[in-house]
Coordinates of C-alpha atoms in Angstrom, one line a residue:
X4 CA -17.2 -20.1 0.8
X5 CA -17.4 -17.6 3.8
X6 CA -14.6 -14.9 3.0
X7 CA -12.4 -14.6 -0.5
X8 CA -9.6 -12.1 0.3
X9 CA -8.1 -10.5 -3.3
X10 CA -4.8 -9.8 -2.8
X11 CA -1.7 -11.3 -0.6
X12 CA 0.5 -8.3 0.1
X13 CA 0.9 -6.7 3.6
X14 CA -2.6 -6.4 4.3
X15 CA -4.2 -9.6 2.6
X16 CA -1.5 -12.1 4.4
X17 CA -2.4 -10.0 7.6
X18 CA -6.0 -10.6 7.6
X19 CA -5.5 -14.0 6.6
X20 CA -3.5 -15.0 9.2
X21 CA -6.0 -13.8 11.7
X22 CA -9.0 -15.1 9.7
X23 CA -6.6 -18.9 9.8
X24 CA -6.7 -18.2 14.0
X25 CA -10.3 -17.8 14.2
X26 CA -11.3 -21.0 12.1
X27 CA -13.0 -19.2 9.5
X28 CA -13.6 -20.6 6.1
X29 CA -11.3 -18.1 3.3
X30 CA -9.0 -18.0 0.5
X31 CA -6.5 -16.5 -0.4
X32 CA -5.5 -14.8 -4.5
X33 CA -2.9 -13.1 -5.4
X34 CA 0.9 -13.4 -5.8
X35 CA 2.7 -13.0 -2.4
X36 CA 4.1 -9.3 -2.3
X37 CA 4.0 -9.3 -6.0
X38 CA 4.0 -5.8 -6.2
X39 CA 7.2 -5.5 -3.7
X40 CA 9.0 -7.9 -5.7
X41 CA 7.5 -6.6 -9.1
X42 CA 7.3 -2.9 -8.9
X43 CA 9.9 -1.2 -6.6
X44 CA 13.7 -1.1 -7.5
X45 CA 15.7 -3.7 -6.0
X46 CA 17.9 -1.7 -3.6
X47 CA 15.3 0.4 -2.4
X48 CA 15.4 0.8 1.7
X49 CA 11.8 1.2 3.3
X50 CA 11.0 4.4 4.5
X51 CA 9.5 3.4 7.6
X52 CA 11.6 1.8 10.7
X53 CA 12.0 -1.7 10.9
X54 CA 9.8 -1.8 14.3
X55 CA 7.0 -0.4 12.0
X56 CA 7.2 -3.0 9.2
X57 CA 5.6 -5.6 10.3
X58 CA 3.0 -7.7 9.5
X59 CA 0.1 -8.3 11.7
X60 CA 0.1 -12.1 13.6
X61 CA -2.6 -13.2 16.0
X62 CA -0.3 -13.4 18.8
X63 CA 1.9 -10.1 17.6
X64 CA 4.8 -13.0 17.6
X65 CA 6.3 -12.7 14.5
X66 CA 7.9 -9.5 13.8
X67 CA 10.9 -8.1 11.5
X68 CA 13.2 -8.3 14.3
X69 CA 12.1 -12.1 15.8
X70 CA 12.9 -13.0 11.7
X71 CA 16.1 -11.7 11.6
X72 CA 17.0 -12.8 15.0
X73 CA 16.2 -16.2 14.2
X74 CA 17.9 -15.9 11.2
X75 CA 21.2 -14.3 13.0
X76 CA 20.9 -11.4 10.7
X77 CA 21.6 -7.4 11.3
X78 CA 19.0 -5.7 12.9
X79 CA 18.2 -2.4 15.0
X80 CA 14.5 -1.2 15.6
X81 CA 16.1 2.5 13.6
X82 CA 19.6 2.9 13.5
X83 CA 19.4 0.3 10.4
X84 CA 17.0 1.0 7.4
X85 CA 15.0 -2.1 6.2
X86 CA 16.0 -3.1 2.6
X87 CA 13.2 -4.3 0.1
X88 CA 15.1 -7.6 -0.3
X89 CA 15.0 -8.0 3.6
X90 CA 11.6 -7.1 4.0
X91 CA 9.8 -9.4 1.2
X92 CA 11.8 -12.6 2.7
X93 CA 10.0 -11.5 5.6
X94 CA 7.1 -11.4 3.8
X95 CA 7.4 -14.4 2.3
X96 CA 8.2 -16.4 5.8
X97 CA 5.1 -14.5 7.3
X98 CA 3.3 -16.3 4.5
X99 CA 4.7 -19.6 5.1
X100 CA 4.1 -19.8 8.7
X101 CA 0.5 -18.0 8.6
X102 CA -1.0 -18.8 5.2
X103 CA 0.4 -21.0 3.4
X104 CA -2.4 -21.7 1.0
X105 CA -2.1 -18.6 -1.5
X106 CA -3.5 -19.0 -5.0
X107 CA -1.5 -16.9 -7.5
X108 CA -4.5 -16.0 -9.6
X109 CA -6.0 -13.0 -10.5
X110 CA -9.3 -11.9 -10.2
X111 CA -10.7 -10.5 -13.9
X112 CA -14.5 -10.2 -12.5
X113 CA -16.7 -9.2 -9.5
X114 CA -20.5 -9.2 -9.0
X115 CA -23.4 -9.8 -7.2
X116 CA -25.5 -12.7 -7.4
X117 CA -28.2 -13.3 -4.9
X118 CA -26.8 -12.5 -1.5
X119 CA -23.2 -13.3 -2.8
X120 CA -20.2 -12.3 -4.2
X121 CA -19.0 -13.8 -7.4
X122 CA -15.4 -13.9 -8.4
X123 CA -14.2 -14.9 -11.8
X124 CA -10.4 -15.3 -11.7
X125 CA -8.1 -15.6 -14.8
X126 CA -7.7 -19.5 -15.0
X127 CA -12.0 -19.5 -15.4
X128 CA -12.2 -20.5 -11.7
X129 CA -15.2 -18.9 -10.8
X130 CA -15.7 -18.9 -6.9
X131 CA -19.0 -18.1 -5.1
X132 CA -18.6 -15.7 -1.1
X133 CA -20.3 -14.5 1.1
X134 CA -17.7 -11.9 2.0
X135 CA -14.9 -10.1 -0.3
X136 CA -12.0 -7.9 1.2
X137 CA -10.4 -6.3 -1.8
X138 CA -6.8 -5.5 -0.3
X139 CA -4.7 -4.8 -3.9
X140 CA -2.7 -2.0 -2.4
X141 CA -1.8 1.2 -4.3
X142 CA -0.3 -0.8 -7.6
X143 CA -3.6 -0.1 -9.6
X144 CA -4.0 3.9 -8.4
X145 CA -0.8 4.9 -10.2
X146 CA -1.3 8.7 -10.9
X147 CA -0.3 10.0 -14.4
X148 CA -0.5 13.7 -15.5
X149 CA -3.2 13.6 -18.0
X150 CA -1.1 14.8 -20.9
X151 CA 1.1 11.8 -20.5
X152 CA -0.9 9.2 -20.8
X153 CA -0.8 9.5 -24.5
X154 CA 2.7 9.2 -24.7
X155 CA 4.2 5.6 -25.5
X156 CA 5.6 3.2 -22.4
X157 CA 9.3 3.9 -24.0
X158 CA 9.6 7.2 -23.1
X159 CA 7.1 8.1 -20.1
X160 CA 6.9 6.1 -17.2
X161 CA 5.6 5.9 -13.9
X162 CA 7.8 5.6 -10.7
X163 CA 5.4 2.4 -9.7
X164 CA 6.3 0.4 -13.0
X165 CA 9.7 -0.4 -11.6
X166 CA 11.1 -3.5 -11.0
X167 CA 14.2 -3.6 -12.3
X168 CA 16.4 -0.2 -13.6
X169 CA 17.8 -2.6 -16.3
X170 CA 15.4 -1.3 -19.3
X171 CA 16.9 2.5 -18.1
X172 CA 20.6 1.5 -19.0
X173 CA 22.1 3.5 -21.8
X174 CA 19.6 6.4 -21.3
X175 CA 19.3 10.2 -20.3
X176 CA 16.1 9.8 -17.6
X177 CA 14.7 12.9 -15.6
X178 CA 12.6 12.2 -13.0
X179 CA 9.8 14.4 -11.7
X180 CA 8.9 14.6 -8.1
X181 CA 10.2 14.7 -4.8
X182 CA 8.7 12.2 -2.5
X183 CA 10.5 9.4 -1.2
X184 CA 9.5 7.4 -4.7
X185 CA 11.3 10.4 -6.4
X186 CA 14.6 10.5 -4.6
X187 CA 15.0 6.9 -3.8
X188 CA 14.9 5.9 -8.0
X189 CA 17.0 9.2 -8.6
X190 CA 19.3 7.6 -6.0
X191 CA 19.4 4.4 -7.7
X192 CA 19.9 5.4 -11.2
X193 CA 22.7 7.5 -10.5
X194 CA 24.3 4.5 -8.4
X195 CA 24.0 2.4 -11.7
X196 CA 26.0 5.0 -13.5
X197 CA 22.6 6.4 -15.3
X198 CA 22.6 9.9 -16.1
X199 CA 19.6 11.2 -14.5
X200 CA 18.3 15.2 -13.4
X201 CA 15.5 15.3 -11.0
X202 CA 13.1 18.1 -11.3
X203 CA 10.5 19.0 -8.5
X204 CA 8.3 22.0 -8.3
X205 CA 9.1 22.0 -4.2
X206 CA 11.6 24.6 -3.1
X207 CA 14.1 22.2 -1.7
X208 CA 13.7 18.8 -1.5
X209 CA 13.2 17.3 2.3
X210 CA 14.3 14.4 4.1
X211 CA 13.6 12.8 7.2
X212 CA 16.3 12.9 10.2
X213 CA 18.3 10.4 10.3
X214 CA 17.4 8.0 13.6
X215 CA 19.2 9.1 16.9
X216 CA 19.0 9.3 20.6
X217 CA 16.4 11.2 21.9
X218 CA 15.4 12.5 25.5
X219 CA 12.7 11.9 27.7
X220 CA 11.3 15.9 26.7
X221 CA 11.8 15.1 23.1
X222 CA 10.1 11.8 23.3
X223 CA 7.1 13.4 24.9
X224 CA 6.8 16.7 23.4
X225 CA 7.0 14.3 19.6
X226 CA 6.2 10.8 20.4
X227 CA 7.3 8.7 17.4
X228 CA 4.7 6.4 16.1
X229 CA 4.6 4.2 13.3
X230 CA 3.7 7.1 10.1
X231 CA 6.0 9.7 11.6
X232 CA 6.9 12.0 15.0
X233 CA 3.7 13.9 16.8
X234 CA 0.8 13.3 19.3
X235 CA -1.2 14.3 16.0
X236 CA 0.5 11.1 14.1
X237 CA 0.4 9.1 16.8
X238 CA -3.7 9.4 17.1
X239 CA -3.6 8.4 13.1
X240 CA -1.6 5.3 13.9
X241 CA -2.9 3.8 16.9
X242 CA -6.7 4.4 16.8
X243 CA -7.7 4.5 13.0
X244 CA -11.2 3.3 14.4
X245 CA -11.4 6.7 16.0
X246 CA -10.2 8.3 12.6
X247 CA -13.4 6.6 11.3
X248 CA -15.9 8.9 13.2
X249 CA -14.9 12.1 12.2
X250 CA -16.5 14.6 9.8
X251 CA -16.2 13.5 6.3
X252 CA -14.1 16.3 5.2
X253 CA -11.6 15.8 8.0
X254 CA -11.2 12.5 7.0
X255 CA -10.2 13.2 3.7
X256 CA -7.6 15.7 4.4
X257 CA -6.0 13.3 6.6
X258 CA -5.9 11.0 4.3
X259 CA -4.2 13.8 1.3
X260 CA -0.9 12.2 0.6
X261 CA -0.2 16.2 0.9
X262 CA -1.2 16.4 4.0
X263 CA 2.1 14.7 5.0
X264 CA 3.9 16.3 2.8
X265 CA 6.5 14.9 0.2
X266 CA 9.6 13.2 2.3
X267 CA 12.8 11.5 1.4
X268 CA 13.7 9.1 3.2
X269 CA 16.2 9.9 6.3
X270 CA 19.1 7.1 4.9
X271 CA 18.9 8.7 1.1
X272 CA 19.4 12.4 1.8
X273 CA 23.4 11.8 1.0
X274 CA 22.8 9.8 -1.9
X275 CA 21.0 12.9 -3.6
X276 CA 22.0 16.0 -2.6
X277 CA 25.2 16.5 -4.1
X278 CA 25.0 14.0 -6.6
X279 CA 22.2 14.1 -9.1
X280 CA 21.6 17.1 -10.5
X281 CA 18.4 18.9 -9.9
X282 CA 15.6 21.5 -11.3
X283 CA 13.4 22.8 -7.8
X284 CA 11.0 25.3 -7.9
X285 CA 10.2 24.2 -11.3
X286 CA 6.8 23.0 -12.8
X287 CA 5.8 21.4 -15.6
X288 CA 3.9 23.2 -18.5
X289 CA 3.7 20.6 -21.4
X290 CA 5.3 17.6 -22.5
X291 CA 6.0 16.6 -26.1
X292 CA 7.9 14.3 -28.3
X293 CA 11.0 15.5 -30.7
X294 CA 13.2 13.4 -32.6
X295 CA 12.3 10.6 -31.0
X296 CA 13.0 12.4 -27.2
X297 CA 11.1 13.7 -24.7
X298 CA 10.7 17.6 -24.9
X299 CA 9.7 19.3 -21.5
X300 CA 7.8 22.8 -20.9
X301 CA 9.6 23.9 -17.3
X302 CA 8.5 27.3 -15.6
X303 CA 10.2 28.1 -12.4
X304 CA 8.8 29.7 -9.5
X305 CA 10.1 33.5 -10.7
X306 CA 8.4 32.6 -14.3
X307 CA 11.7 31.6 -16.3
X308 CA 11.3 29.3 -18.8
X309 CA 13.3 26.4 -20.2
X310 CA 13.2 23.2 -22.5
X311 CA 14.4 19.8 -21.2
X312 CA 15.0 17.1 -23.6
X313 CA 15.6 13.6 -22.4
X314 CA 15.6 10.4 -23.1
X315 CA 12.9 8.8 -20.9
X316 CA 10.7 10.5 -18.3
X317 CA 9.4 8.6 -14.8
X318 CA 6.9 10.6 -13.2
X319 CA 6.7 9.7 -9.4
X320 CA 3.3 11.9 -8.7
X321 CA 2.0 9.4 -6.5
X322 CA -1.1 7.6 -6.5
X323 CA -4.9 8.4 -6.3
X324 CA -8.1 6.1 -5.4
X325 CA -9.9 5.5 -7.6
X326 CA -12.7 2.5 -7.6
X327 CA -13.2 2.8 -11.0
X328 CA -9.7 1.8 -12.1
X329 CA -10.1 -1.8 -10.9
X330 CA -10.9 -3.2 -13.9
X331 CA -12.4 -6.4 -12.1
X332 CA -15.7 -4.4 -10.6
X333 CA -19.0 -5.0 -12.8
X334 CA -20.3 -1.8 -13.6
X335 CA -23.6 -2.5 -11.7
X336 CA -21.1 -3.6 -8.6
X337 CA -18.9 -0.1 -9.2
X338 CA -23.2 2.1 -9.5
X339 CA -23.5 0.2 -6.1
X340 CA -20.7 1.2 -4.3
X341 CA -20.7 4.7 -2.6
X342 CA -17.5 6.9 -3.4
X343 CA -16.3 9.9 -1.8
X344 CA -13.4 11.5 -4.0
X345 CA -13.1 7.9 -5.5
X346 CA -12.8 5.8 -2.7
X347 CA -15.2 3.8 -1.1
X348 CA -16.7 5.0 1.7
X349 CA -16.7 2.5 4.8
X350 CA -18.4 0.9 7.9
X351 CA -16.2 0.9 11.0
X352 CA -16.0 -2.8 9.7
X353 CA -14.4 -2.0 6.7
X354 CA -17.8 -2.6 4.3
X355 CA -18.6 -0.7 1.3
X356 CA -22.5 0.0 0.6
X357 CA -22.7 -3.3 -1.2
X358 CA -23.2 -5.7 1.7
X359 CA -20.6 -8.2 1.9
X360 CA -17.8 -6.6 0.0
X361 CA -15.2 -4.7 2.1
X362 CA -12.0 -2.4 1.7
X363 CA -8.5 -3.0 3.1
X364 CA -5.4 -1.0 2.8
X365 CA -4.9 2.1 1.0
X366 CA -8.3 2.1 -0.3
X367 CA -9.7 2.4 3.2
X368 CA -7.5 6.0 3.8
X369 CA -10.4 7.9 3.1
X370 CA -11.9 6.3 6.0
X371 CA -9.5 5.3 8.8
X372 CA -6.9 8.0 7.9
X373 CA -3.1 8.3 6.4
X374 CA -1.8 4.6 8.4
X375 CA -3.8 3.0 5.6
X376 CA -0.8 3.9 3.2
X377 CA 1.7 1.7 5.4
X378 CA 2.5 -1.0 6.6
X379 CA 2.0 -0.3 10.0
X380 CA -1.7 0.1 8.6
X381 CA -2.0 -3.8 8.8
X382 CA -2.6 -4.5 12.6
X383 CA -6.0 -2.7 12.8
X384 CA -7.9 -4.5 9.9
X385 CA -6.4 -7.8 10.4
X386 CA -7.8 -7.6 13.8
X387 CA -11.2 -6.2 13.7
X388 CA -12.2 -7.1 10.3
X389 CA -11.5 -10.6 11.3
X390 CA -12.9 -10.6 14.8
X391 CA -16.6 -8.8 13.1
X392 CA -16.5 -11.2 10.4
X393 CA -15.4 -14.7 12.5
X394 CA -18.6 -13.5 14.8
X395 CA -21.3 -12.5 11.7
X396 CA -20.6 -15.6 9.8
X397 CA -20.8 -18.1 12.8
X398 CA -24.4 -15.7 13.5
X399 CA -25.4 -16.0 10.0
X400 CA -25.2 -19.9 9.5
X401 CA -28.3 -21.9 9.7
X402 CA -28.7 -23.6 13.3
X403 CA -28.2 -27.3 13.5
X404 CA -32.1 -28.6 14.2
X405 CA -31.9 -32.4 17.1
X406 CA -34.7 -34.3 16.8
X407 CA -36.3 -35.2 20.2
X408 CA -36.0 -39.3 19.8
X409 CA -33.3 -40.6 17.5
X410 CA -31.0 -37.6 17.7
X411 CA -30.2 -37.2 14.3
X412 CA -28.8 -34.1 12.8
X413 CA -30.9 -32.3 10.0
X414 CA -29.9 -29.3 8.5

């Protein structure tokens, strides 16, 4: 087989439909936006605009609003936020119209062999490529304190594991952080009539502004793109090839999560502030167990300290690259593969050090800078990675030999 692509969320339905267009020979694993479905809370409105939500077609075609249009349903490019619910049935018709052969398995093993890639998936399928784009998305980088990690499932969480609210009812939860991941759960619990405190060590939590009108000055002076407002942002969205070239450490600090900062999103702000009850400036010292409840250290900024027990503890602190958290990577494969702060480092085709194996997706932000993390991320790789492969694997196949007499076709 000429390209296995491990994962069908944004990015892996994205490159697959533009590998389908080309003619090239793939497939497809993974469960179609499993993590959308699986691991954020139902109710949960995207943080992007709809206009920047969409998946990447050959012909640019198929977009949020074309689905809901067809579909006669609300929709404004960002006066409306775009619900999870909305946005995975757009997923899923993205799928059925563009790839509509996805195998839900999942991959438990990776290696070389010879001058290919073997993948052994979880039914004992074991496939054979000459190209693999690993595009798994953030869902295996969940980011833990390290003193947590000791603590049982009951009681410490981390903002990625949900899915449904429904194992919270009944409980006292405190959330840490205040990101978008932060506020939007705190949000949610409190709507469900779940006591729940949100503690953060920022000085005051920020939000986006809410979408309006804006002149031909404003439009200039802070073009909006699809990560956020600024020629800066803009350059990060459009040209993530050019994001590629820079120094190594630039790179990277693009690519910080904190380099953006921590942002609620614009349509949430009211839903918090107000409402659920909140500990900023505050940090956490140490974390413990009494009586069957979570005991937290707290320090504020002035040095006051205070205790915090609780029932249950989600800690949304984000997620970190790491290529040795995907369990499916043979050790040799993982010795092979050059990392820079964890993540693989890249070819301006998306390839790792091991030939043949390439990076997709939030994986790749080390690389081709902070659009990685979004959706908007998609167009890019779907594009170029498909183009660059469509034209090495046609280059790479063995030319058809005619004999001079009968004609006959050899191999």
């Amino acid at each position: 087989m000429d390209v296995a692509v491990i994962g069908a969320g944004p990015y892996g339905l994205s490159l697959a439909a533009h590998l389908r267009a080309r003619g090239v020979e793939h497939r497809v694993f993974g469960e179609p936006m499993g993590p959308w479905k699986h691991n954020m809370p139902r109710g949960m409105l995207l943080k992007s605009y709809p206009w920047a939500s969409c998946l990447s077609d050959p012909a640019s075609e198929f977009t949020v609003k074309s689905f809901c249009t067809e579909r006669a349903l609300p929709y404004h490019d960002t006066l409306t936020p775009l619900t999870l619910e909305r946005f995975i049935e757009y997923g899923e018709a993205f799928r059925m119209r563009y790839v509509p052969a996805v195998e839900n398995k999942v991959l438990t093993a990776l290696e070389a062999v010879g001058g290919d890639l073997r993948a052994t998936f979880d039914d004992g399928e074991t496939v054979n490529a000459r190209r693999v784009v690993v595009a798994v998305g953030l869902q295996p980088f969940r980011h833990l304190p390290r003193d947590v990690a000791r603590l049982p499932a009951e009681l410490c969480s981390h903002s990625g594991d949900y899915g449904s609210l429904e194992p919270l009812d009944g409980k006292n939860v405190t959330v840490i952080g205040s990101g978008s991941s932060a506020t939007d759960l705190a949000a949610l619990l409190h709507e469900r009539g779940i006591p729940v405190s949100l503690v953060a060590r920022a000085p005051q939590l920020r939000f986006a502004n809410r979408p309006r009108n804006r002149s031909f000055i404003q439009r200039m002076v802070a073009p909006l793109s699809g990560i956020g407002p600024g020629w800066a942002l803009t350059a990060c969205a459009k040209y993530p090839q050019l994001i590629q070239l820079l120094a190594e450490e630039r790179r990277i600090r693009l690519a910080n999560p904190s380099a953006l900062g921590p942002l609620g999103g614009a349509f949430v702000k009211d839903r918090v502030i107000g409402k659920v009850p909140t500990s900023l400036g505050t940090s956490l010292q140490g974390i413990g167990i009494r009586n069957g409840r979570v005991l937290l250290d707290l320090v504020s900024t002035g040095g006051a300290r205070q205790s915090l027990q609780t029932d249950h503890v989600i800690f949304a602190t984000g997620y970190r690259v790491d290529a040795s958290r995907l369990g499916f990577l043979s050790q040799t494969l993982l010795r092979d593969i050059r990392l820079v702060k964890g993540a693989p480092q890249l070819s301006s085709h998306y390839e790792t050090s091991v030939p043949g194996l390439h990076f997709i997706g939030p994986a790749a932000a080390n690389s081709f800078g902070p659009v990685c993390r979004f959706v908007y991320g998609t167009h890019h790789p779907a594009r170029a990675l498909a183009q660059y492969l469509s034209s090495i694997l046609v280059r790479s196949r063995p030319a058809l030999q005619v004999r001079p007499f009968d004609r006959t076709v050899l191999p």
